[in-house]
């Protein structure tokens, strides 16, 4: 007997006046739909009621109709009672008496009660089981005192009630399925059968030969599944097609995204092209995550990332109209290296907070009410969160799912206030309570669940009937599942619980496989050969002996009409076609000697009249990077790093040294002062400058690094000053700090160069040295003297030589240049790179020619990126734009691919 024949038999019994009790709502709905179809075919009204429903709903209705003295306890009540017991009866180490443990203990009680296990008694067992038994006895007594009971014991109580009140049972009842029902459910069904003539009809078990297909990997398996679904959709009704996801965590996100790509966004009701499986809970909804952002911010150390997520969330109407201005805040925090602290974050904005009313006072006050400063009544935390939502105009509802999620969230908070409002807790506990309840609150949009292609779970499949059924991921470890982890149950108790042993899981999997074969006329099971990491995937022990193996396919290269409905595939095909027409990515010379057109040549280029030294360095490194950064003005968003950003630290050290130098020059005879006096002056100035930022821990660490730790560790700046004082003794004097220049003209080049030197030192006999501070790695001498890649020092010398630096003017002095390495105390050094000798003029002339040639080529539009000519030796912020990854493949980023050769890419 197939499931379709099974349903027809149930319909005959319903017509004869029987009431059918099912395990799942989906099975009941499909049975109702078939019953109404039969009614219409027989000429009866299609909307006549159908006597079918779930056992759980029927049991609760029976209990409510009995006018009982005791009621099932709610989740919040049960958890509160267990938490109070755990305060004086803590768990064995290393377990902590937190809310996850409370929920786990409650679930263990539910499992015991359902399968007829007394949670408080049993054979001698380990410490954890004995502790559970002691907790249960207190818990049971506490429930009784409140006239409550655990919901899992409802079948036991209902059985006792029905034995005394037989009239409460329908005269004709059919128990559909329930082969793996709990102990008390089976007792209840047996009593119904013995005293009321109820029929128990187990679900069919079919031994057929489903089609078994093996794919190379999971992606190929999903491609094949989608092809089968789309083809099947053209041959019959959509709701006659079904997909059973045995591993929903792995397959549901992949399948959901691909269905959206191929068929568009999921519609509701009878217009749906596909109907994704139910089972979403409140905590998986976007609205939930947005609702808890203020709590996440306060509990997460007031992280800048969390605050920015709050500011940019579309669910908060207060920020909506100010989105563009608020988006700049994140860049400020990244550039200044400020990671957390509401005061530090808002204090760094430099007036940008004016975009908010009262300069963000409402935001500060609202978040302040949720800051964890100790225990409060639970109702106060709830009120603070509701108040913040109201002030920030939350929520902005986008669709029906948001509306349902908001209703569930407010209802959850109402229940929380009613049952736990007077309990004392910290903010973290409040968030944990909400999350635990949200994980058990289902969110199911309205509509017809039988519309469109059905995507369901393995438990929902039982009893359903389709024309075609597809079961991907048919692997060992999925069917059957491993034995459940039941740490609060003894070995004997686990044998009584479904899934508690490997044998139990195998038995249930065998039943499930029989249902897979009974559910449709045509069944396809599939599995990947390899997993995500390339590891082999073992087939299920129920895998058919006869199988097909499908060759791998690539959506861009094979004839796959189904996958080529997706826009990302069509775009890829168009891109590959365009690349094939060009043959080469850039002006590479062919074997015949002819040069292909330069695809990177820019026409009608607007070249700046002046470039900075740093921009010039970009041009020397890669013309493509110069084009993207300087010509187009595309800046990479600073990447948040743990600790201080290197660029932020570098700018701060440069500013400190320039400020200290100016202050020293303003003191008469400053260079002749004692080193100890200069050291005190430096210490005072640096501490005052970093005083505001030192509220952040990373800046306090940096301050200790610069000035020395409390345990006598050397400070970078104090060690630097000691080196400078020895140079003072040799006759060197600081002359200029950060002097800028502009309009430096090179021979035969109309583009000017501008820049700023770090420091100029003068000596009465030895001349002038241009120093460039380096808080990171300094260029090597080869890059300056031979490779012509580091232009700073040569350009600075050219500016001095041409009289563009006021501190030197037109004086003819001996010139030299070098770097001052400020990475760490260990690497602290004055490194003279360009010495003062007779070769200086020819060296500067050579640099001038190289720079003029590079600028002229760029002005003429020759902006091919470096990878076209040679492998790139470093990663770049613009590699996603310059074509390197498209043509040369990912290997080119590490300098492994041959330059200029397009590399065949794998699937993306």
PDB file of N, CA and C in Angstrom, residues 92 125-132:
ATOM      1  N   UNK A  92      26.686  19.165  39.169  1.00  0.00           N
ATOM      2  CA  UNK A  92      28.083  18.718  39.356  1.00  0.00           C
ATOM      3  C   UNK A  92      29.019  19.519  38.444  1.00  0.00           C
ATOM      4  N   UNK A 125      22.925   5.317  39.373  1.00  0.00           N
ATOM      5  CA  UNK A 125      23.519   5.834  38.133  1.00  0.00           C
ATOM      6  C   UNK A 125      24.610   6.834  38.487  1.00  0.00           C
ATOM      7  N   UNK A 126      25.120   7.519  37.490  1.00  0.00           N
ATOM      8  CA  UNK A 126      26.210   8.478  37.713  1.00  0.00           C
ATOM      9  C   UNK A 126      25.710   9.726  38.439  1.00  0.00           C
ATOM     10  N   UNK A 127      26.656  10.598  38.813  1.00  0.00           N
ATOM     11  CA  UNK A 127      26.325  11.784  39.617  1.00  0.00           C
ATOM     12  C   UNK A 127      25.342  12.695  38.904  1.00  0.00           C
ATOM     13  N   UNK A 128      25.485  12.840  37.579  1.00  0.00           N
ATOM     14  CA  UNK A 128      24.626  13.749  36.837  1.00  0.00           C
ATOM     15  C   UNK A 128      23.183  13.280  36.823  1.00  0.00           C
ATOM     16  N   UNK A 129      22.976  11.978  36.626  1.00  0.00           N
ATOM     17  CA  UNK A 129      21.614  11.429  36.633  1.00  0.00           C
ATOM     18  C   UNK A 129      21.013  11.523  38.032  1.00  0.00           C
ATOM     19  N   UNK A 130      21.793  11.209  39.066  1.00  0.00           N
ATOM     20  CA  UNK A 130      21.287  11.310  40.436  1.00  0.00           C
ATOM     21  C   UNK A 130      20.940  12.757  40.770  1.00  0.00           C
ATOM     22  N   UNK A 131      21.745  13.686  40.277  1.00  0.00           N
ATOM     23  CA  UNK A 131      21.436  15.110  40.511  1.00  0.00           C
ATOM     24  C   UNK A 131      20.134  15.480  39.825  1.00  0.00           C
ATOM     25  N   UNK A 132      19.916  15.001  38.581  1.00  0.00           N
ATOM     26  CA  UNK A 132      18.656  15.265  37.885  1.00  0.00           C
ATOM     27  C   UNK A 132      17.463  14.759  38.662  1.00  0.00           C
TER      28      UNK A 132
END
